[in-house]
Short mmCIF file of C-alpha atoms in Angstrom, two decimals:
data_model
loop_
_atom_site.label_atom_id
_atom_site.label_comp_id
_atom_site.label_asym_id
_atom_site.label_seq_id
_atom_site.Cartn_x
_atom_site.Cartn_y
_atom_site.Cartn_z
CA UNK A 1 -42.43 49.07 -61.94
CA UNK A 2 -38.98 47.56 -61.97
CA UNK A 3 -38.01 49.97 -59.21
CA UNK A 4 -40.90 48.77 -56.97
CA UNK A 5 -39.98 45.17 -57.63
CA UNK A 6 -36.42 45.90 -56.67
CA UNK A 7 -37.55 47.60 -53.44
CA UNK A 8 -39.81 44.65 -52.51
CA UNK A 9 -36.98 42.21 -53.18
CA UNK A 10 -34.62 44.23 -51.01
CA UNK A 11 -37.15 44.41 -48.18
CA UNK A 12 -37.78 40.66 -48.44
CA UNK A 13 -34.06 39.91 -48.31
CA UNK A 14 -33.60 42.31 -45.39
CA UNK A 15 -36.43 40.70 -43.40
CA UNK A 16 -35.05 37.22 -44.16
CA UNK A 17 -31.64 38.25 -42.87
CA UNK A 18 -33.19 39.66 -39.68
CA UNK A 19 -35.16 36.44 -39.14
CA UNK A 20 -32.03 34.35 -39.70
CA UNK A 21 -30.07 36.46 -37.22
CA UNK A 22 -32.93 36.13 -34.72
CA UNK A 23 -32.90 32.35 -35.03
CA UNK A 24 -29.13 32.26 -34.48
CA UNK A 25 -29.36 34.50 -31.40
CA UNK A 26 -32.22 32.43 -29.99
CA UNK A 27 -30.27 29.22 -30.50
CA UNK A 28 -27.23 30.68 -28.76
CA UNK A 29 -29.36 31.86 -25.84
CA UNK A 30 -31.03 28.47 -25.60
CA UNK A 31 -27.62 26.84 -25.86
CA UNK A 32 -26.26 29.08 -23.12
CA UNK A 33 -29.29 28.44 -20.92
CA UNK A 34 -28.84 24.69 -21.28
CA UNK A 35 -25.20 25.06 -20.43
CA UNK A 36 -25.93 26.94 -17.22
CA UNK A 37 -28.58 24.41 -16.23
CA UNK A 38 -26.10 21.53 -16.44
CA UNK A 39 -23.38 23.42 -14.62
CA UNK A 40 -25.67 24.38 -11.78
CA UNK A 41 -27.50 21.08 -11.44
CA UNK A 42 -27.58 19.85 -7.85
CA UNK A 43 -29.39 16.61 -7.12
CA UNK A 44 -31.23 16.09 -3.86
CA UNK A 45 -28.68 15.80 -1.13
CA UNK A 46 -28.65 12.64 0.95
CA UNK A 47 -27.48 12.47 4.53
CA UNK A 48 -24.80 10.09 3.24
CA UNK A 49 -23.27 12.73 0.95
CA UNK A 50 -22.87 15.96 2.95
CA UNK A 51 -21.86 19.13 1.13
CA UNK A 52 -18.13 19.38 0.46
CA UNK A 53 -16.09 21.80 2.56
CA UNK A 54 -14.83 24.92 0.81
CA UNK A 55 -11.44 26.29 1.68
CA UNK A 56 -11.63 30.10 1.84
CA UNK A 57 -7.94 30.44 1.02
CA UNK A 58 -8.25 28.83 -2.40
CA UNK A 59 -10.66 28.05 -5.21
CA UNK A 60 -10.93 24.29 -4.74
CA UNK A 61 -13.08 22.25 -2.41
CA UNK A 62 -12.29 19.41 -0.06
CA UNK A 63 -13.33 17.11 -2.85
CA UNK A 64 -11.99 18.71 -6.01
CA UNK A 65 -13.22 16.01 -8.37
CA UNK A 66 -16.90 17.11 -8.49
CA UNK A 67 -16.29 20.84 -9.04
CA UNK A 68 -13.79 19.99 -11.75
CA UNK A 69 -16.43 18.00 -13.64
CA UNK A 70 -18.92 20.88 -13.37
CA UNK A 71 -16.34 23.32 -14.68
CA UNK A 72 -15.69 21.11 -17.67
CA UNK A 73 -19.43 20.96 -18.47
CA UNK A 74 -19.82 24.70 -18.12
CA UNK A 75 -16.93 25.55 -20.44
CA UNK A 76 -17.20 22.74 -22.95
CA UNK A 77 -19.10 24.72 -25.58
CA UNK A 78 -16.73 27.67 -25.27
CA UNK A 79 -13.91 25.39 -26.37
CA UNK A 80 -15.74 24.62 -29.60
CA UNK A 81 -15.77 28.33 -30.52
CA UNK A 82 -12.10 28.81 -29.77
CA UNK A 83 -9.29 28.07 -32.14
CA UNK A 84 -8.40 24.40 -31.64
CA UNK A 85 -5.04 23.72 -30.04
CA UNK A 86 -2.44 22.41 -32.44
CA UNK A 87 -0.92 19.22 -31.11
CA UNK A 88 2.62 18.22 -31.76
CA UNK A 89 3.09 15.08 -33.83
CA UNK A 90 3.12 12.02 -31.54
CA UNK A 91 6.56 10.85 -30.54
CA UNK A 92 7.57 7.38 -29.57
CA UNK A 93 7.90 7.04 -25.80
CA UNK A 94 11.47 6.60 -24.65
CA UNK A 95 12.04 3.21 -23.02
CA UNK A 96 15.24 2.27 -21.21
CA UNK A 97 15.57 -1.39 -20.30
CA UNK A 98 17.68 -2.72 -17.45
CA UNK A 99 21.35 -3.00 -18.32
CA UNK A 100 22.38 -6.33 -16.79
CA UNK A 101 25.06 -7.09 -19.38
CA UNK A 102 27.71 -7.57 -16.68
CA UNK A 103 25.78 -10.56 -15.35
CA UNK A 104 23.49 -11.10 -12.40
CA UNK A 105 26.28 -10.56 -9.89
CA UNK A 106 26.72 -6.90 -10.81
CA UNK A 107 25.76 -4.36 -8.20
CA UNK A 108 27.17 -1.37 -10.01
CA UNK A 109 25.27 1.44 -11.68
CA UNK A 110 26.03 2.07 -15.37
CA UNK A 111 27.30 5.57 -16.02
CA UNK A 112 25.38 7.85 -18.42
CA UNK A 113 23.06 4.97 -19.33
CA UNK A 114 19.79 6.54 -18.25
CA UNK A 115 18.60 10.06 -19.24
CA UNK A 116 19.72 12.60 -16.66
CA UNK A 117 17.06 15.19 -17.49
CA UNK A 118 13.32 15.31 -17.99
CA UNK A 119 13.12 17.13 -21.34
CA UNK A 120 10.23 18.62 -23.30
CA UNK A 121 10.30 15.53 -25.52
CA UNK A 122 9.15 13.47 -22.53
CA UNK A 123 6.11 15.63 -21.95
CA UNK A 124 2.63 15.03 -23.35
CA UNK A 125 2.42 15.93 -27.04
CA UNK A 126 -0.80 17.93 -26.65
CA UNK A 127 -1.18 21.34 -25.03
CA UNK A 128 -3.40 19.88 -22.30
CA UNK A 129 -2.32 21.24 -18.90
CA UNK A 130 -1.35 18.74 -16.18
CA UNK A 131 -4.13 17.42 -13.97
CA UNK A 132 -4.61 18.68 -10.43
CA UNK A 133 -3.40 16.23 -7.81
CA UNK A 134 -5.99 14.51 -5.59
CA UNK A 135 -6.99 16.47 -2.52
CA UNK A 136 -5.08 14.24 -0.09
CA UNK A 137 -1.85 15.71 -1.51
CA UNK A 138 -2.63 18.78 0.60
CA UNK A 139 -1.54 16.85 3.69
CA UNK A 140 2.04 17.13 2.41
CA UNK A 141 2.07 20.75 3.59
CA UNK A 142 0.68 19.69 6.96
CA UNK A 143 3.27 16.91 7.42
CA UNK A 144 6.12 19.36 6.73
CA UNK A 145 4.59 22.13 8.85
CA UNK A 146 6.92 21.64 11.88
CA UNK A 147 9.92 22.90 9.84
CA UNK A 148 8.22 25.74 7.97
CA UNK A 149 10.03 28.42 10.02
CA UNK A 150 13.28 26.77 11.06
CA UNK A 151 14.05 24.86 7.90
CA UNK A 152 15.93 21.56 8.16
CA UNK A 153 19.61 21.41 9.08
CA UNK A 154 21.96 18.46 8.77
CA UNK A 155 22.06 18.24 12.57
CA UNK A 156 18.28 17.72 12.62
CA UNK A 157 18.53 14.99 10.00
CA UNK A 158 21.29 13.19 11.89
CA UNK A 159 19.19 13.18 15.08
CA UNK A 160 16.68 11.00 13.21
CA UNK A 161 19.35 8.32 12.74
CA UNK A 162 18.55 6.80 16.15
CA UNK A 163 15.77 4.57 14.75
CA UNK A 164 16.31 4.89 10.99
CA UNK A 165 16.90 1.86 8.79
CA UNK A 166 18.66 3.84 6.08
CA UNK A 167 19.75 7.27 4.96
CA UNK A 168 18.91 8.30 1.40
CA UNK A 169 20.80 11.06 -0.39
CA UNK A 170 19.92 12.20 -3.90
CA UNK A 171 22.53 14.29 -5.72
CA UNK A 172 22.10 15.32 -9.36
CA UNK A 173 19.33 12.78 -9.84
CA UNK A 174 21.34 9.79 -8.58
CA UNK A 175 20.54 7.92 -5.36
CA UNK A 176 22.98 6.96 -2.61
CA UNK A 177 22.08 4.87 0.44
CA UNK A 178 23.73 4.34 3.79
CA UNK A 179 22.19 1.37 5.59
CA UNK A 180 22.09 1.34 9.39
CA UNK A 181 20.01 -1.76 10.11
CA UNK A 182 18.06 -4.30 8.07
CA UNK A 183 14.30 -3.91 8.07
CA UNK A 184 11.70 -6.59 8.67
CA UNK A 185 11.40 -8.74 5.53
CA UNK A 186 11.93 -6.72 2.33
CA UNK A 187 10.37 -3.44 3.41
CA UNK A 188 13.53 -1.39 2.95
CA UNK A 189 14.39 -3.11 -0.31
CA UNK A 190 11.07 -2.41 -2.02
CA UNK A 191 10.80 1.10 -0.56
CA UNK A 192 14.14 1.96 -2.15
CA UNK A 193 13.08 0.20 -5.34
CA UNK A 194 10.00 2.42 -5.47
CA UNK A 195 12.07 5.56 -5.03
CA UNK A 196 14.38 4.46 -7.84
CA UNK A 197 11.38 3.97 -10.12
CA UNK A 198 10.23 7.49 -9.34
CA UNK A 199 13.68 8.76 -10.32
CA UNK A 200 13.40 6.83 -13.61
CA UNK A 201 9.96 8.32 -14.19
CA UNK A 202 11.09 11.91 -13.60
CA UNK A 203 14.84 11.98 -14.35
CA UNK A 204 16.58 15.14 -13.20
CA UNK A 205 13.43 16.67 -11.70
CA UNK A 206 13.92 15.53 -8.10
CA UNK A 207 16.10 18.09 -6.29
CA UNK A 208 19.10 17.18 -4.16
CA UNK A 209 18.01 15.94 -0.73
CA UNK A 210 19.07 14.07 2.38
CA UNK A 211 16.64 12.08 4.55
CA UNK A 212 16.31 9.32 7.14
CA UNK A 213 13.78 6.49 6.73
CA UNK A 214 12.38 4.20 9.43
CA UNK A 215 10.65 1.04 8.15
CA UNK A 216 9.07 0.07 11.49
CA UNK A 217 5.31 0.51 11.84
CA UNK A 218 5.03 2.79 14.87
CA UNK A 219 5.66 6.54 14.77
CA UNK A 220 8.43 7.65 17.14
CA UNK A 221 8.67 11.45 16.80
CA UNK A 222 6.23 12.33 19.57
CA UNK A 223 4.72 15.81 19.41
CA UNK A 224 4.73 16.37 23.18
CA UNK A 225 8.53 16.44 23.35
CA UNK A 226 8.77 19.35 20.91
CA UNK A 227 6.08 21.62 22.35
CA UNK A 228 7.94 22.26 25.57
CA UNK A 229 9.68 25.59 26.19
CA UNK A 230 13.12 25.76 24.56
CA UNK A 231 12.58 22.39 22.87
CA UNK A 232 14.65 21.87 19.69
CA UNK A 233 12.95 21.40 16.32
CA UNK A 234 11.92 17.76 15.76
CA UNK A 235 14.14 15.50 13.65
CA UNK A 236 12.54 14.83 10.23
CA UNK A 237 11.93 11.10 9.89
CA UNK A 238 10.10 9.33 7.06
CA UNK A 239 7.95 6.25 7.66
CA UNK A 240 4.78 4.55 6.40
CA UNK A 241 2.21 5.89 8.88
CA UNK A 242 1.53 8.55 11.45
CA UNK A 243 -0.98 9.46 14.13
CA UNK A 244 -2.36 12.56 15.81
CA UNK A 245 0.35 12.60 18.48
CA UNK A 246 3.42 12.25 16.24
CA UNK A 247 5.36 14.26 13.65
CA UNK A 248 6.72 11.45 11.45
CA UNK A 249 6.56 12.23 7.72
CA UNK A 250 4.26 9.78 5.94
CA UNK A 251 5.49 8.08 2.74
CA UNK A 252 3.95 5.37 0.46
CA UNK A 253 4.67 1.88 1.77
CA UNK A 254 6.71 -0.86 0.11
CA UNK A 255 3.73 -2.99 -0.95
CA UNK A 256 2.98 -0.72 -3.92
CA UNK A 257 5.91 -2.49 -5.61
CA UNK A 258 5.11 -5.94 -4.22
CA UNK A 259 5.39 -7.97 -1.04
CA UNK A 260 7.29 -11.17 -1.94
CA UNK A 261 7.06 -12.79 1.49
CA UNK A 262 3.27 -13.20 1.21
CA UNK A 263 3.01 -13.15 -2.59
CA UNK A 264 1.19 -9.82 -2.92
CA UNK A 265 1.71 -8.44 -6.41
CA UNK A 266 2.76 -4.88 -7.27
CA UNK A 267 -0.16 -2.44 -7.07
CA UNK A 268 -0.17 -1.68 -10.80
CA UNK A 269 -1.02 -5.32 -11.48
CA UNK A 270 -3.08 -6.07 -8.40
CA UNK A 271 -5.39 -3.07 -8.80
CA UNK A 272 -6.35 -4.35 -12.24
CA UNK A 273 -6.96 -7.83 -10.83
CA UNK A 274 -9.19 -6.34 -8.14
CA UNK A 275 -11.19 -4.43 -10.73
CA UNK A 276 -11.82 -7.64 -12.63
CA UNK A 277 -12.61 -9.49 -9.41
CA UNK A 278 -15.30 -6.93 -8.62
CA UNK A 279 -17.11 -7.80 -11.82
CA UNK A 280 -17.46 -11.50 -11.02
CA UNK A 281 -20.18 -11.18 -8.36
CA UNK A 282 -22.69 -8.32 -8.25
CA UNK A 283 -23.08 -6.63 -4.88
CA UNK A 284 -26.67 -7.83 -4.49
CA UNK A 285 -25.56 -11.44 -5.11
CA UNK A 286 -22.74 -11.37 -2.57
CA UNK A 287 -22.69 -12.92 0.90
CA UNK A 288 -24.79 -10.79 3.25
CA UNK A 289 -22.15 -10.76 6.00
CA UNK A 290 -19.03 -8.84 7.00
CA UNK A 291 -15.77 -10.63 6.12
CA UNK A 292 -12.28 -10.39 7.58
CA UNK A 293 -9.24 -12.58 7.18
CA UNK A 294 -5.83 -11.78 8.60
CA UNK A 295 -3.24 -12.33 11.29
CA UNK A 296 -4.95 -11.72 14.65
CA UNK A 297 -1.95 -12.21 16.96
CA UNK A 298 -0.29 -8.90 16.06
CA UNK A 299 -2.77 -6.79 18.05
CA UNK A 300 -5.26 -7.10 20.91
CA UNK A 301 -7.93 -5.36 18.88
CA UNK A 302 -7.73 -8.10 16.25
CA UNK A 303 -7.91 -10.81 18.88
CA UNK A 304 -11.05 -9.12 20.19
CA UNK A 305 -12.49 -9.15 16.66
CA UNK A 306 -12.41 -12.96 16.69
CA UNK A 307 -15.11 -12.84 19.37
CA UNK A 308 -17.47 -11.32 16.78
CA UNK A 309 -17.48 -14.53 14.77
CA UNK A 310 -20.71 -16.49 14.44
CA UNK A 311 -21.37 -19.00 17.22
CA UNK A 312 -24.19 -21.20 18.44
CA UNK A 313 -25.32 -18.45 20.81
CA UNK A 314 -24.88 -15.32 18.70
CA UNK A 315 -24.59 -14.16 15.10
CA UNK A 316 -23.00 -10.73 14.85
CA UNK A 317 -23.24 -10.78 11.02
CA UNK A 318 -19.47 -11.31 10.84
CA UNK A 319 -17.40 -14.11 9.30
CA UNK A 320 -13.89 -13.81 10.70
CA UNK A 321 -10.92 -16.04 9.81
CA UNK A 322 -7.38 -16.24 11.19
CA UNK A 323 -4.74 -16.32 8.46
CA UNK A 324 -1.88 -18.80 8.92
CA UNK A 325 0.75 -17.46 6.52
CA UNK A 326 3.15 -20.36 7.07
CA UNK A 327 0.48 -22.87 6.07
CA UNK A 328 -0.65 -20.62 3.24
CA UNK A 329 2.88 -20.50 1.85
CA UNK A 330 3.07 -24.30 1.88
CA UNK A 331 -0.20 -24.48 -0.07
CA UNK A 332 0.94 -22.00 -2.71
CA UNK A 333 -1.15 -19.05 -1.50
CA UNK A 334 -4.33 -20.60 -2.90
CA UNK A 335 -6.55 -19.17 -0.15
CA UNK A 336 -5.10 -15.65 -0.07
CA UNK A 337 -5.74 -14.38 -3.59
CA UNK A 338 -7.02 -10.87 -2.88
CA UNK A 339 -8.81 -10.50 -6.23
CA UNK A 340 -11.01 -13.52 -5.49
CA UNK A 341 -12.13 -12.23 -2.07
CA UNK A 342 -14.58 -9.61 -3.36
CA UNK A 343 -17.58 -11.86 -2.72
CA UNK A 344 -19.03 -10.28 0.45
CA UNK A 345 -21.20 -7.21 0.71
CA UNK A 346 -19.12 -5.98 3.64
CA UNK A 347 -15.42 -6.22 4.47
CA UNK A 348 -13.84 -5.31 7.78
CA UNK A 349 -10.69 -3.22 8.04
CA UNK A 350 -8.95 -3.31 11.40
CA UNK A 351 -5.45 -2.11 12.25
CA UNK A 352 -2.68 -4.46 13.28
CA UNK A 353 0.27 -3.38 15.39
CA UNK A 354 -0.23 -0.02 13.65
CA UNK A 355 -1.80 0.80 10.29
CA UNK A 356 -2.17 -2.07 7.81
CA UNK A 357 -1.37 -2.18 4.09
CA UNK A 358 -4.54 -4.25 3.65
CA UNK A 359 -6.71 -1.13 3.70
CA UNK A 360 -6.36 -0.36 0.00
CA UNK A 361 -7.17 -3.95 -0.96
CA UNK A 362 -10.32 -3.91 1.19
CA UNK A 363 -11.49 -0.52 -0.06
CA UNK A 364 -11.03 -1.61 -3.69
CA UNK A 365 -13.61 -4.41 -3.46
CA UNK A 366 -16.91 -2.53 -4.07
CA UNK A 367 -17.92 -3.91 -0.67
CA UNK A 368 -18.89 -1.58 2.15
CA UNK A 369 -15.74 -1.19 4.21
CA UNK A 370 -16.55 -1.47 7.91
CA UNK A 371 -13.62 0.50 9.26
CA UNK A 372 -12.89 -0.14 12.92
CA UNK A 373 -11.91 3.15 14.54
CA UNK A 374 -8.31 3.77 13.38
CA UNK A 375 -5.49 5.27 15.43
CA UNK A 376 -3.07 5.67 12.51
CA UNK A 377 -3.14 7.07 8.98
CA UNK A 378 -1.04 6.61 5.89
CA UNK A 379 -0.47 9.04 3.05
CA UNK A 380 -3.86 8.70 1.33
CA UNK A 381 -6.33 7.63 4.04
CA UNK A 382 -6.80 11.18 5.32
CA UNK A 383 -8.68 11.76 2.06
CA UNK A 384 -11.37 9.23 3.03
CA UNK A 385 -14.70 10.37 4.48
CA UNK A 386 -17.01 8.30 6.73
CA UNK A 387 -20.41 7.54 5.19
CA UNK A 388 -18.98 8.38 1.79
CA UNK A 389 -16.09 5.91 1.48
CA UNK A 390 -16.59 3.68 4.53
CA UNK A 391 -18.83 2.88 7.49
CA UNK A 392 -17.25 3.69 10.90
CA UNK A 393 -17.19 0.93 13.53
CA UNK A 394 -16.51 1.53 17.23
CA UNK A 395 -13.30 -0.06 18.49
CA UNK A 396 -14.63 -0.62 22.01
CA UNK A 397 -17.91 -2.22 20.87
CA UNK A 398 -16.99 -3.93 17.60
CA UNK A 399 -19.47 -6.78 17.52
CA UNK A 400 -22.57 -4.68 18.11
CA UNK A 401 -21.33 -2.02 15.66
CA UNK A 402 -20.73 -4.63 12.97
CA UNK A 403 -24.14 -6.23 13.42
CA UNK A 404 -25.87 -2.87 13.14
CA UNK A 405 -23.83 -1.87 10.08
CA UNK A 406 -24.69 -5.07 8.22
CA UNK A 407 -28.38 -4.87 9.11
CA UNK A 408 -28.45 -1.23 8.00
CA UNK A 409 -26.77 -2.05 4.69
CA UNK A 410 -29.07 -4.97 3.96
CA UNK A 411 -32.09 -2.72 4.47
CA UNK A 412 -30.57 0.29 2.66
CA UNK A 413 -28.99 -1.54 -0.24
CA UNK A 414 -28.64 1.35 -2.67
CA UNK A 415 -26.97 3.59 -0.10
CA UNK A 416 -24.68 0.72 0.90
CA UNK A 417 -23.71 0.07 -2.71
CA UNK A 418 -22.96 3.78 -3.16
CA UNK A 419 -20.52 3.69 -0.25
CA UNK A 420 -18.76 0.62 -1.62
CA UNK A 421 -18.55 2.06 -5.12
CA UNK A 422 -17.26 5.44 -3.89
CA UNK A 423 -14.45 3.68 -2.04
CA UNK A 424 -13.40 1.51 -4.97
CA UNK A 425 -13.55 4.51 -7.32
CA UNK A 426 -11.32 6.45 -4.93
CA UNK A 427 -8.79 3.63 -4.85
CA UNK A 428 -8.82 2.95 -8.59
CA UNK A 429 -8.80 6.60 -9.70
CA UNK A 430 -6.98 8.54 -6.98
CA UNK A 431 -4.55 5.86 -5.85
CA UNK A 432 -3.30 4.67 -9.23
CA UNK A 433 0.46 4.40 -9.54
CA UNK A 434 0.67 7.68 -11.47
CA UNK A 435 -0.50 9.47 -8.34
CA UNK A 436 1.63 7.36 -6.00
CA UNK A 437 4.72 8.47 -7.91
CA UNK A 438 3.48 12.06 -8.04
CA UNK A 439 2.90 12.06 -4.28
CA UNK A 440 6.45 10.84 -3.73
CA UNK A 441 7.77 13.47 -6.14
CA UNK A 442 5.92 16.38 -4.55
CA UNK A 443 6.66 15.28 -0.98
CA UNK A 444 10.39 14.95 -1.66
CA UNK A 445 10.45 18.21 -3.64
CA UNK A 446 8.73 20.16 -0.85
CA UNK A 447 11.01 18.50 1.72
CA UNK A 448 14.11 19.46 -0.28
CA UNK A 449 13.01 23.12 -0.28
CA UNK A 450 13.35 23.11 3.52
CA UNK A 451 16.98 21.93 3.58
CA UNK A 452 19.37 24.64 4.76
CA UNK A 453 22.49 22.86 3.53
CA UNK A 454 23.73 21.31 0.31
CA UNK A 455 23.50 17.50 0.49
CA UNK A 456 26.67 15.57 -0.26
CA UNK A 457 27.20 11.83 -0.65
CA UNK A 458 28.00 10.26 2.76
CA UNK A 459 31.34 8.49 3.00
CA UNK A 460 29.74 5.11 3.78
CA UNK A 461 26.93 5.37 1.24
CA UNK A 462 26.71 3.27 -1.92
CA UNK A 463 25.10 4.31 -5.16
CA UNK A 464 21.81 2.60 -5.84
CA UNK A 465 20.03 2.14 -9.15
CA UNK A 466 17.57 -0.31 -10.67
CA UNK A 467 20.41 -2.41 -12.10
CA UNK A 468 22.14 -2.68 -8.71
CA UNK A 469 18.95 -4.08 -7.19
CA UNK A 470 17.17 -6.10 -9.90
CA UNK A 471 20.05 -7.69 -11.80
CA UNK A 472 21.19 -9.62 -8.73
CA UNK A 473 17.69 -10.37 -7.41
CA UNK A 474 16.16 -13.84 -7.63
CA UNK A 475 12.79 -15.57 -7.49
CA UNK A 476 9.65 -13.63 -6.62
CA UNK A 477 11.69 -10.58 -5.65
CA UNK A 478 13.16 -10.32 -9.15
CA UNK A 479 9.76 -11.04 -10.70
CA UNK A 480 8.07 -8.21 -8.79
CA UNK A 481 10.90 -5.80 -9.53
CA UNK A 482 10.72 -6.45 -13.25
CA UNK A 483 6.92 -6.25 -13.12
CA UNK A 484 6.99 -2.84 -11.41
CA UNK A 485 9.94 -1.45 -13.39
CA UNK A 486 9.35 2.01 -14.85
CA UNK A 487 10.47 1.51 -18.43
CA UNK A 488 11.36 5.10 -19.17
CA UNK A 489 10.72 8.79 -18.48
CA UNK A 490 7.07 9.75 -18.19
CA UNK A 491 5.39 11.35 -21.18
CA UNK A 492 3.61 13.75 -18.79
CA UNK A 493 4.77 16.11 -16.08
CA UNK A 494 3.63 15.54 -12.46
CA UNK A 495 0.15 16.62 -11.46
CA UNK A 496 -0.25 20.14 -10.09
CA UNK A 497 -0.27 20.43 -6.30
CA UNK A 498 -3.47 21.86 -4.80
CA UNK A 499 -2.97 24.73 -2.33
CA UNK A 500 -2.63 24.10 1.42
CA UNK A 501 -5.68 23.79 3.63
CA UNK A 502 -6.82 27.07 5.10
CA UNK A 503 -7.76 26.93 8.81
CA UNK A 504 -11.48 27.11 8.00
CA UNK A 505 -11.23 24.45 5.30
CA UNK A 506 -9.32 22.07 7.55
CA UNK A 507 -11.76 22.55 10.44
CA UNK A 508 -14.66 21.94 8.07
CA UNK A 509 -13.22 18.60 6.97
CA UNK A 510 -12.50 17.48 10.53
CA UNK A 511 -15.97 18.59 11.68
CA UNK A 512 -17.58 16.78 8.78
CA UNK A 513 -15.81 13.55 9.71
CA UNK A 514 -16.74 13.91 13.36
CA UNK A 515 -20.39 14.67 12.57
CA UNK A 516 -20.65 11.68 10.24
CA UNK A 517 -19.32 9.37 12.95
CA UNK A 518 -21.73 10.86 15.49
CA UNK A 519 -24.58 10.27 13.05
CA UNK A 520 -23.72 6.57 12.85
CA UNK A 521 -23.46 6.36 16.64
CA UNK A 522 -26.92 7.90 16.92
CA UNK A 523 -28.38 5.40 14.45
CA UNK A 524 -26.69 2.60 16.34
CA UNK A 525 -28.15 3.68 19.68
CA UNK A 526 -31.64 3.82 18.18
CA UNK A 527 -31.13 0.39 16.61
CA UNK A 528 -30.13 -1.33 19.87
CA UNK A 529 -32.83 0.45 21.85
CA UNK A 530 -35.38 -0.96 19.41
CA UNK A 531 -33.75 -4.40 19.56
CA UNK A 532 -33.90 -4.46 23.37
CA UNK A 533 -37.62 -3.65 23.34
CA UNK A 534 -38.30 -6.58 21.01
CA UNK A 535 -36.56 -9.08 23.28
#
C-alpha cells in the first residue's frame, strides 16, 4: 500500500514538473513572439515619410536613428538574461579652468597646464559602447574624396593660401596659427576658439595636421578646373559651406560659439533657449502665416522675397521684415531674440550671399521650414530631407510657392506639425554640441590621414590656446568665450563614424530628395490650376 502511495506521489510530482516546464516554455515563446512583433512593427507609410534608403555596402540606412531603435527593442530582453555589465565606480570629471593668473594682457599659453592625453580615466565609467555618429557624418568621406588617391602634400596646402585667412597647424595636441588676413567681424576668432575647445575636449587625440582656412562665404575651389587633362590635384581649403560645383572642405561655422556683433549666443545656450521658446505657443495657436526677418540687401533673392509680403492687392501668406542691425544694436537687440520668434506656424529660410547660419535657428522652431531652393550646403544640411524636415520652395516662383505651402499646411495640420517637429528634433538631437565637436574631430582626423608629410610649426606662426584668446578678451566676446569654454576632457570617447555611402545608397538618397521636390511641384501645379478655375 505504501509502495502504491509512493508511486502515485512520484507520478503527481513528475506531472507537476512537466506542467511547470510547459508553462515556462509557453511564456518564453509568447515573450519571444511579442518581441518579434515590436521589432517588425511598421506603421502605415505616408507619402511624407518615404522608406529610408539602404546602403548595400554597409548595415546602416540613410537614417540610422530608426533602425537603431528597432534593434534596441528586439534585443532588450536578451540583455536581461545576460550577465549584467559591471560598471566602474563613478569618477569625478576632470575640470581645468582658464589660467589667467598673469593678468588680462597675457597672450601666452601655460606649459604643461592642461592634460596632454585623453586617458581611460576620461572615458565613460560604464561599458556602454560609443554611439554611432549621425548619418550626415558620412559626407566627410565625400568631402575628402578628391585626395583619396594622391594624398595631400605641403605644396597642395600652400596653394590654398591664395584666399585663406589663416593657416592652422596642430603638433602634439597644441595649436599654432599663422594669420594672413583678418576675416569679416570675428569669424576667424570664434572659429579658432571652437577648434581650441575641441582640443580641450579630446586632448592628445587629434593627430598632427596642417590646413588652410578661408572665412569668406563663397566656395572658391571650382571643380571644373581640376577635371581637365593633366590638371593638378585641387588645393585642400576649409570653409563654412560648399556647393555642387566646388571642392571646398566644409567645417562648422563660428556661430556655434557665439556671434558677438549681433548678440547671438553660443549654440549650447541658444539651443536650450529655443527649446523653451517652442513650448510657449502650441503650433495650432501660432500665426497662420510664413515669417521671415533678416538682411535683404545681401542678395537679390532676398530682395525678391520682399515682394511676397502682404499688400492691399495680394496676400501671399507671408509676413516678411527687413532687419536693420544698426538700429537693433542701438535698441539693445530687443526685437531679434531668436527664442521668442517661434510664434508662427511657418518660417522661411532663404540664403544670403551664400549659405546662412540662420538655418539651424529656423529649423529648431517646431515651425514648418519653407526652404527656398538652396545653392549651398553646410556640414549638416545634407542630412535634411524634403517633406520630412522641410517644405521645398521654388526660388524662381517664391510667392506662389509660399502661398501654396501655407494653404497646404493649414489644411493638413497634422502632417505640417510632423514636418516641423522632425526638423526641431534633428537640430536638438543630431546637432547638439557633442556632435559638432565630434564632426570636427573626425573631419580633422580623416584629413590628417591624407597628409604625406610631417607637419612642423611655421616660422611665423604663434601658439594659440584658450588662455591666449579669452584672458585678453573683453565685453560680449569674453562673455561668449567663457560661456562656451570646454571645462575639461570629455568623459566619453567620440561617436563612431558610420561607413561611407555606397554608390547605390548615395543615388537612393539623391533620388529620394529629387522625387520629394517633384511631388511638391506636382501638388503646386494642381493647386494653382484649381485656383485659376475658381477666379
